[in-house]
mmCIF file with all atom_site columns, C-alpha atoms in Angstrom:
data_model
loop_
_atom_site.group_PDB
_atom_site.id
_atom_site.type_symbol
_atom_site.label_atom_id
_atom_site.label_alt_id
_atom_site.label_comp_id
_atom_site.label_asym_id
_atom_site.label_entity_id
_atom_site.label_seq_id
_atom_site.pdbx_PDB_ins_code
_atom_site.Cartn_x
_atom_site.Cartn_y
_atom_site.Cartn_z
_atom_site.occupancy
_atom_site.B_iso_or_equiv
_atom_site.pdbx_formal_charge
_atom_site.auth_seq_id
_atom_site.auth_comp_id
_atom_site.auth_asym_id
_atom_site.auth_atom_id
_atom_site.pdbx_PDB_model_num
ATOM 1   C CA . MET A 1 1   ? 53.147 -139.508 39.545 1.00 60.00 ? 1166 MET A CA 1
ATOM 2   C CA . PRO A 1 2   ? 51.128 -136.270 39.502 1.00 74.00 ? 1167 PRO A CA 1
ATOM 3   C CA . THR A 1 3   ? 51.626 -134.022 36.521 1.00 88.00 ? 1168 THR A CA 1
ATOM 4   C CA . THR A 1 4   ? 52.292 -130.299 36.460 1.00 89.00 ? 1169 THR A CA 1
ATOM 5   C CA . THR A 1 5   ? 48.750 -129.815 35.160 1.00 90.00 ? 1170 THR A CA 1
ATOM 6   C CA . LEU A 1 6   ? 47.314 -131.741 38.102 1.00 92.00 ? 1171 LEU A CA 1
ATOM 7   C CA . TYR A 1 7   ? 49.391 -129.675 40.533 1.00 90.00 ? 1172 TYR A CA 1
ATOM 8   C CA . ALA A 1 8   ? 48.171 -126.476 38.865 1.00 90.00 ? 1173 ALA A CA 1
ATOM 9   C CA . MET A 1 9   ? 44.542 -127.612 39.017 1.00 92.00 ? 1174 MET A CA 1
ATOM 10  C CA . ILE A 1 10  ? 44.798 -128.522 42.699 1.00 90.00 ? 1175 ILE A CA 1
ATOM 11  C CA . MET A 1 11  ? 46.353 -125.155 43.507 1.00 89.00 ? 1176 MET A CA 1
ATOM 12  C CA . LEU A 1 12  ? 43.736 -123.384 41.386 1.00 89.00 ? 1177 LEU A CA 1
ATOM 13  C CA . ALA A 1 13  ? 41.058 -125.085 43.485 1.00 92.00 ? 1178 ALA A CA 1
ATOM 14  C CA . ALA A 1 14  ? 42.897 -124.027 46.657 1.00 91.00 ? 1179 ALA A CA 1
ATOM 15  C CA . GLY A 1 15  ? 43.056 -120.469 45.333 1.00 90.00 ? 1180 GLY A CA 1
ATOM 16  C CA . ILE A 1 16  ? 39.342 -120.499 44.591 1.00 90.00 ? 1181 ILE A CA 1
ATOM 17  C CA . GLY A 1 17  ? 38.785 -121.585 48.168 1.00 93.00 ? 1182 GLY A CA 1
ATOM 18  C CA . VAL A 1 18  ? 40.685 -118.660 49.745 1.00 91.00 ? 1183 VAL A CA 1
ATOM 19  C CA . PRO A 1 19  ? 38.046 -115.957 49.113 1.00 92.00 ? 1184 PRO A CA 1
ATOM 20  C CA . ILE A 1 20  ? 35.298 -118.437 49.993 1.00 92.00 ? 1185 ILE A CA 1
ATOM 21  C CA . LEU A 1 21  ? 37.106 -119.199 53.266 1.00 94.00 ? 1186 LEU A CA 1
ATOM 22  C CA . ALA A 1 22  ? 37.439 -115.464 53.916 1.00 94.00 ? 1187 ALA A CA 1
ATOM 23  C CA . ALA A 1 23  ? 33.778 -114.743 53.233 1.00 94.00 ? 1188 ALA A CA 1
ATOM 24  C CA . LEU A 1 24  ? 32.467 -117.697 55.238 1.00 95.00 ? 1189 LEU A CA 1
ATOM 25  C CA . ASN A 1 25  ? 34.684 -117.122 58.262 1.00 95.00 ? 1190 ASN A CA 1
ATOM 26  C CA . ALA A 1 26  ? 34.065 -113.366 58.214 1.00 95.00 ? 1191 ALA A CA 1
ATOM 27  C CA . ALA A 1 27  ? 30.316 -114.025 58.154 1.00 95.00 ? 1192 ALA A CA 1
ATOM 28  C CA . LEU A 1 28  ? 30.683 -116.488 61.038 1.00 96.00 ? 1193 LEU A CA 1
ATOM 29  C CA . GLY A 1 29  ? 32.717 -113.930 62.993 1.00 96.00 ? 1194 GLY A CA 1
ATOM 30  C CA . VAL A 1 30  ? 30.027 -111.285 62.484 1.00 96.00 ? 1195 VAL A CA 1
ATOM 31  C CA . ARG A 1 31  ? 27.233 -113.737 63.328 1.00 97.00 ? 1196 ARG A CA 1
ATOM 32  C CA . ILE A 1 32  ? 28.787 -114.882 66.614 1.00 97.00 ? 1197 ILE A CA 1
ATOM 33  C CA . GLY A 1 33  ? 30.256 -111.454 67.393 1.00 97.00 ? 1198 GLY A CA 1
ATOM 34  C CA . SER A 1 34  ? 33.845 -112.686 67.577 1.00 97.00 ? 1199 SER A CA 1
ATOM 35  C CA . PRO A 1 35  ? 36.402 -112.939 64.758 1.00 95.00 ? 1200 PRO A CA 1
ATOM 36  C CA . ALA A 1 36  ? 38.704 -114.831 67.141 1.00 96.00 ? 1201 ALA A CA 1
ATOM 37  C CA . GLY A 1 37  ? 35.903 -117.252 68.018 1.00 97.00 ? 1202 GLY A CA 1
ATOM 38  C CA . ALA A 1 38  ? 35.258 -117.866 64.324 1.00 97.00 ? 1203 ALA A CA 1
ATOM 39  C CA . ALA A 1 39  ? 38.973 -118.557 63.848 1.00 96.00 ? 1204 ALA A CA 1
ATOM 40  C CA . VAL A 1 40  ? 38.923 -121.079 66.697 1.00 97.00 ? 1205 VAL A CA 1
ATOM 41  C CA . PHE A 1 41  ? 36.059 -122.962 65.031 1.00 97.00 ? 1206 PHE A CA 1
ATOM 42  C CA . LEU A 1 42  ? 37.849 -122.843 61.674 1.00 96.00 ? 1207 LEU A CA 1
ATOM 43  C CA . PHE A 1 43  ? 41.095 -124.185 63.145 1.00 97.00 ? 1208 PHE A CA 1
ATOM 44  C CA . THR A 1 44  ? 39.274 -126.900 65.084 1.00 97.00 ? 1209 THR A CA 1
ATOM 45  C CA . ILE A 1 45  ? 37.575 -128.153 61.933 1.00 97.00 ? 1210 ILE A CA 1
ATOM 46  C CA . ALA A 1 46  ? 40.813 -127.800 59.949 1.00 96.00 ? 1211 ALA A CA 1
ATOM 47  C CA . PHE A 1 47  ? 42.690 -129.768 62.627 1.00 96.00 ? 1212 PHE A CA 1
ATOM 48  C CA . ILE A 1 48  ? 40.160 -132.585 62.499 1.00 97.00 ? 1213 ILE A CA 1
ATOM 49  C CA . CYS A 1 49  ? 40.326 -132.708 58.688 1.00 96.00 ? 1214 CYS A CA 1
ATOM 50  C CA . ALA A 1 50  ? 44.133 -132.742 58.684 1.00 94.00 ? 1215 ALA A CA 1
ATOM 51  C CA . LEU A 1 51  ? 44.173 -135.427 61.373 1.00 93.00 ? 1216 LEU A CA 1
ATOM 52  C CA . VAL A 1 52  ? 41.820 -137.627 59.323 1.00 94.00 ? 1217 VAL A CA 1
ATOM 53  C CA . VAL A 1 53  ? 44.047 -137.233 56.247 1.00 93.00 ? 1218 VAL A CA 1
ATOM 54  C CA . LEU A 1 54  ? 47.129 -138.012 58.348 1.00 92.00 ? 1219 LEU A CA 1
ATOM 55  C CA . VAL A 1 55  ? 45.570 -141.173 59.776 1.00 92.00 ? 1220 VAL A CA 1
ATOM 56  C CA . LEU A 1 56  ? 44.114 -142.392 56.466 1.00 93.00 ? 1221 LEU A CA 1
ATOM 57  C CA . PHE A 1 57  ? 46.900 -141.519 54.031 1.00 91.00 ? 1222 PHE A CA 1
ATOM 58  C CA . ASP A 1 58  ? 50.090 -140.952 55.994 1.00 90.00 ? 1223 ASP A CA 1
ATOM 59  C CA . LYS A 1 59  ? 51.891 -142.113 59.112 1.00 84.00 ? 1224 LYS A CA 1
ATOM 60  C CA . PRO A 1 60  ? 50.656 -140.653 62.414 1.00 82.00 ? 1225 PRO A CA 1
ATOM 61  C CA . SER A 1 61  ? 54.169 -141.263 63.782 1.00 86.00 ? 1226 SER A CA 1
ATOM 62  C CA . THR A 1 62  ? 55.294 -138.231 61.748 1.00 85.00 ? 1227 THR A CA 1
ATOM 63  C CA . LEU A 1 63  ? 53.833 -136.087 64.530 1.00 85.00 ? 1228 LEU A CA 1
ATOM 64  C CA . PHE A 1 64  ? 56.597 -137.295 66.832 1.00 86.00 ? 1229 PHE A CA 1
ATOM 65  C CA . THR A 1 65  ? 59.230 -136.749 64.142 1.00 90.00 ? 1230 THR A CA 1
ATOM 66  C CA . ALA A 1 66  ? 58.079 -133.147 63.737 1.00 89.00 ? 1231 ALA A CA 1
ATOM 67  C CA . ILE A 1 67  ? 59.101 -132.391 67.324 1.00 89.00 ? 1232 ILE A CA 1
ATOM 68  C CA . SER A 1 68  ? 62.764 -132.597 66.293 1.00 91.00 ? 1233 SER A CA 1
ATOM 69  C CA . ALA A 1 69  ? 62.323 -130.221 63.314 1.00 91.00 ? 1234 ALA A CA 1
ATOM 70  C CA . PRO A 1 70  ? 63.926 -126.768 63.506 1.00 92.00 ? 1235 PRO A CA 1
ATOM 71  C CA . LYS A 1 71  ? 61.612 -124.567 65.542 1.00 93.00 ? 1236 LYS A CA 1
ATOM 72  C CA . HIS A 1 72  ? 61.505 -121.758 62.957 1.00 92.00 ? 1237 HIS A CA 1
ATOM 73  C CA . LEU A 1 73  ? 59.530 -124.078 60.670 1.00 92.00 ? 1238 LEU A CA 1
ATOM 74  C CA . PHE A 1 74  ? 56.593 -123.841 63.086 1.00 93.00 ? 1239 PHE A CA 1
ATOM 75  C CA . LEU A 1 75  ? 56.289 -120.134 62.278 1.00 95.00 ? 1240 LEU A CA 1
ATOM 76  C CA . ALA A 1 76  ? 53.965 -121.303 59.465 1.00 94.00 ? 1241 ALA A CA 1
ATOM 77  C CA . GLY A 1 77  ? 51.307 -121.953 62.115 1.00 94.00 ? 1242 GLY A CA 1
ATOM 78  C CA . VAL A 1 78  ? 51.646 -118.397 63.403 1.00 95.00 ? 1243 VAL A CA 1
ATOM 79  C CA . LEU A 1 79  ? 51.371 -117.062 59.845 1.00 95.00 ? 1244 LEU A CA 1
ATOM 80  C CA . VAL A 1 80  ? 48.215 -119.031 59.051 1.00 95.00 ? 1245 VAL A CA 1
ATOM 81  C CA . ALA A 1 81  ? 46.674 -117.875 62.335 1.00 95.00 ? 1246 ALA A CA 1
ATOM 82  C CA . PHE A 1 82  ? 47.586 -114.272 61.461 1.00 95.00 ? 1247 PHE A CA 1
ATOM 83  C CA . TYR A 1 83  ? 46.016 -114.645 58.020 1.00 95.00 ? 1248 TYR A CA 1
ATOM 84  C CA . VAL A 1 84  ? 42.785 -116.204 59.293 1.00 95.00 ? 1249 VAL A CA 1
ATOM 85  C CA . LEU A 1 85  ? 42.391 -113.781 62.191 1.00 95.00 ? 1250 LEU A CA 1
ATOM 86  C CA . SER A 1 86  ? 43.142 -110.728 60.043 1.00 95.00 ? 1251 SER A CA 1
ATOM 87  C CA . ILE A 1 87  ? 40.895 -111.723 57.107 1.00 94.00 ? 1252 ILE A CA 1
ATOM 88  C CA . THR A 1 88  ? 38.082 -112.700 59.480 1.00 94.00 ? 1253 THR A CA 1
ATOM 89  C CA . TYR A 1 89  ? 38.251 -109.323 61.223 1.00 95.00 ? 1254 TYR A CA 1
ATOM 90  C CA . ILE A 1 90  ? 38.986 -107.083 58.217 1.00 94.00 ? 1255 ILE A CA 1
ATOM 91  C CA . ALA A 1 91  ? 36.822 -108.582 55.433 1.00 92.00 ? 1256 ALA A CA 1
ATOM 92  C CA . PRO A 1 92  ? 33.480 -107.419 56.909 1.00 94.00 ? 1257 PRO A CA 1
ATOM 93  C CA . HIS A 1 93  ? 34.834 -103.839 57.062 1.00 92.00 ? 1258 HIS A CA 1
ATOM 94  C CA . PHE A 1 94  ? 37.057 -103.691 53.970 1.00 88.00 ? 1259 PHE A CA 1
ATOM 95  C CA . GLY A 1 95  ? 35.293 -106.209 51.716 1.00 86.00 ? 1260 GLY A CA 1
ATOM 96  C CA . VAL A 1 96  ? 36.338 -109.753 50.848 1.00 89.00 ? 1261 VAL A CA 1
ATOM 97  C CA . GLY A 1 97  ? 37.590 -108.682 47.417 1.00 85.00 ? 1262 GLY A CA 1
ATOM 98  C CA . ASN A 1 98  ? 39.713 -105.837 48.758 1.00 83.00 ? 1263 ASN A CA 1
ATOM 99  C CA . ALA A 1 99  ? 41.145 -108.022 51.502 1.00 88.00 ? 1264 ALA A CA 1
ATOM 100 C CA . VAL A 1 100 ? 41.949 -110.940 49.205 1.00 87.00 ? 1265 VAL A CA 1
ATOM 101 C CA . PHE A 1 101 ? 43.449 -108.657 46.552 1.00 84.00 ? 1266 PHE A CA 1
ATOM 102 C CA . ALA A 1 102 ? 45.774 -107.136 49.178 1.00 86.00 ? 1267 ALA A CA 1
ATOM 103 C CA . VAL A 1 103 ? 46.705 -110.651 50.314 1.00 90.00 ? 1268 VAL A CA 1
ATOM 104 C CA . LEU A 1 104 ? 47.376 -111.611 46.679 1.00 86.00 ? 1269 LEU A CA 1
ATOM 105 C CA . LEU A 1 105 ? 49.742 -108.670 46.254 1.00 84.00 ? 1270 LEU A CA 1
ATOM 106 C CA . GLY A 1 106 ? 51.612 -109.725 49.395 1.00 89.00 ? 1271 GLY A CA 1
ATOM 107 C CA . GLN A 1 107 ? 51.783 -113.294 48.085 1.00 90.00 ? 1272 GLN A CA 1
ATOM 108 C CA . LEU A 1 108 ? 53.275 -112.123 44.789 1.00 87.00 ? 1273 LEU A CA 1
ATOM 109 C CA . ILE A 1 109 ? 55.994 -110.185 46.582 1.00 88.00 ? 1274 ILE A CA 1
ATOM 110 C CA . SER A 1 110 ? 56.920 -112.878 49.088 1.00 93.00 ? 1275 SER A CA 1
ATOM 111 C CA . ALA A 1 111 ? 56.719 -115.723 46.544 1.00 93.00 ? 1276 ALA A CA 1
ATOM 112 C CA . ALA A 1 112 ? 59.099 -113.886 44.224 1.00 93.00 ? 1277 ALA A CA 1
ATOM 113 C CA . ALA A 1 113 ? 61.582 -113.374 47.076 1.00 94.00 ? 1278 ALA A CA 1
ATOM 114 C CA . ILE A 1 114 ? 61.306 -116.986 48.291 1.00 95.00 ? 1279 ILE A CA 1
ATOM 115 C CA . ASP A 1 115 ? 61.816 -118.327 44.765 1.00 95.00 ? 1280 ASP A CA 1
ATOM 116 C CA . HIS A 1 116 ? 64.647 -115.931 43.901 1.00 96.00 ? 1281 HIS A CA 1
ATOM 117 C CA . PHE A 1 117 ? 66.693 -116.730 46.990 1.00 96.00 ? 1282 PHE A CA 1
ATOM 118 C CA . GLY A 1 118 ? 65.587 -120.364 47.383 1.00 96.00 ? 1283 GLY A CA 1
ATOM 119 C CA . LEU A 1 119 ? 64.435 -119.672 50.926 1.00 94.00 ? 1284 LEU A CA 1
ATOM 120 C CA . PHE A 1 120 ? 63.227 -122.471 53.216 1.00 91.00 ? 1285 PHE A CA 1
ATOM 121 C CA . GLY A 1 121 ? 64.567 -125.150 50.861 1.00 91.00 ? 1286 GLY A CA 1
ATOM 122 C CA . SER A 1 122 ? 62.564 -123.993 47.850 1.00 93.00 ? 1287 SER A CA 1
ATOM 123 C CA . PRO A 1 123 ? 63.993 -124.473 44.362 1.00 94.00 ? 1288 PRO A CA 1
ATOM 124 C CA . VAL A 1 124 ? 65.726 -121.330 43.095 1.00 96.00 ? 1289 VAL A CA 1
ATOM 125 C CA . THR A 1 125 ? 63.857 -119.502 40.341 1.00 94.00 ? 1290 THR A CA 1
ATOM 126 C CA . PRO A 1 126 ? 65.695 -116.256 39.640 1.00 95.00 ? 1291 PRO A CA 1
ATOM 127 C CA . LEU A 1 127 ? 63.710 -113.038 39.409 1.00 95.00 ? 1292 LEU A CA 1
ATOM 128 C CA . THR A 1 128 ? 64.410 -112.216 35.782 1.00 94.00 ? 1293 THR A CA 1
ATOM 129 C CA . LEU A 1 129 ? 63.237 -109.035 34.098 1.00 95.00 ? 1294 LEU A CA 1
ATOM 130 C CA . THR A 1 130 ? 60.492 -111.019 32.336 1.00 94.00 ? 1295 THR A CA 1
ATOM 131 C CA . ARG A 1 131 ? 59.303 -112.589 35.586 1.00 91.00 ? 1296 ARG A CA 1
ATOM 132 C CA . ALA A 1 132 ? 59.411 -109.242 37.383 1.00 93.00 ? 1297 ALA A CA 1
ATOM 133 C CA . ALA A 1 133 ? 57.369 -107.698 34.559 1.00 93.00 ? 1298 ALA A CA 1
ATOM 134 C CA . GLY A 1 134 ? 54.797 -110.490 34.867 1.00 89.00 ? 1299 GLY A CA 1
ATOM 135 C CA . ILE A 1 135 ? 54.560 -109.978 38.625 1.00 86.00 ? 1300 ILE A CA 1
ATOM 136 C CA . GLY A 1 136 ? 54.299 -106.222 38.044 1.00 90.00 ? 1301 GLY A CA 1
ATOM 137 C CA . LEU A 1 137 ? 51.501 -106.793 35.549 1.00 91.00 ? 1302 LEU A CA 1
ATOM 138 C CA . MET A 1 138 ? 49.661 -108.975 38.071 1.00 84.00 ? 1303 MET A CA 1
ATOM 139 C CA . ALA A 1 139 ? 50.163 -106.315 40.760 1.00 83.00 ? 1304 ALA A CA 1
ATOM 140 C CA . ALA A 1 140 ? 48.841 -103.661 38.362 1.00 88.00 ? 1305 ALA A CA 1
ATOM 141 C CA . GLY A 1 141 ? 45.815 -105.865 37.729 1.00 83.00 ? 1306 GLY A CA 1
ATOM 142 C CA . VAL A 1 142 ? 45.185 -106.087 41.454 1.00 76.00 ? 1307 VAL A CA 1
ATOM 143 C CA . PHE A 1 143 ? 45.428 -102.291 41.663 1.00 80.00 ? 1308 PHE A CA 1
ATOM 144 C CA . VAL A 1 144 ? 43.107 -101.728 38.684 1.00 85.00 ? 1309 VAL A CA 1
ATOM 145 C CA . THR A 1 145 ? 40.438 -104.036 40.093 1.00 77.00 ? 1310 THR A CA 1
ATOM 146 C CA . GLN A 1 146 ? 40.322 -101.898 43.210 1.00 74.00 ? 1311 GLN A CA 1
ATOM 147 C CA . GLN A 1 147 ? 39.852 -98.663  41.249 1.00 78.00 ? 1312 GLN A CA 1
ATOM 148 C CA . VAL A 1 148 ? 36.572 -99.732  39.651 1.00 61.00 ? 1313 VAL A CA 1
ATOM 149 C CA . LYS A 1 149 ? 33.790 -98.761  42.024 1.00 63.00 ? 1314 LYS A CA 1
#
């Protein structure tokens, strides 16, 4: 059974990968002259990787089960496409750091709302004054990092 520390380390690694993903895909988009084309390559490679993991470690039959899931759950695919397309287009103009910091601020806001209301089946974690202050401090940190030029 994975521990909380292991979960945190895996998510830390995923977080480290987000700006790298943004920088690499933005550079690919500039190099080929098409942010959308870069996104297509990224999603093709991501699809192949996910398919390999599904085949090796899970049950491929879950693909057929997913068809009966509530359709609003597939909005996640639209959101990831929006993120990849927007970061691939905007990062070369706005900077990877600026783009990722803005994304981080959006993540803080939406994560707090999802946790507070237990949206999409998430466990409820109320937005206490202490938690709101911590999120505010993180948001202030994001702001401060953008002021240093």
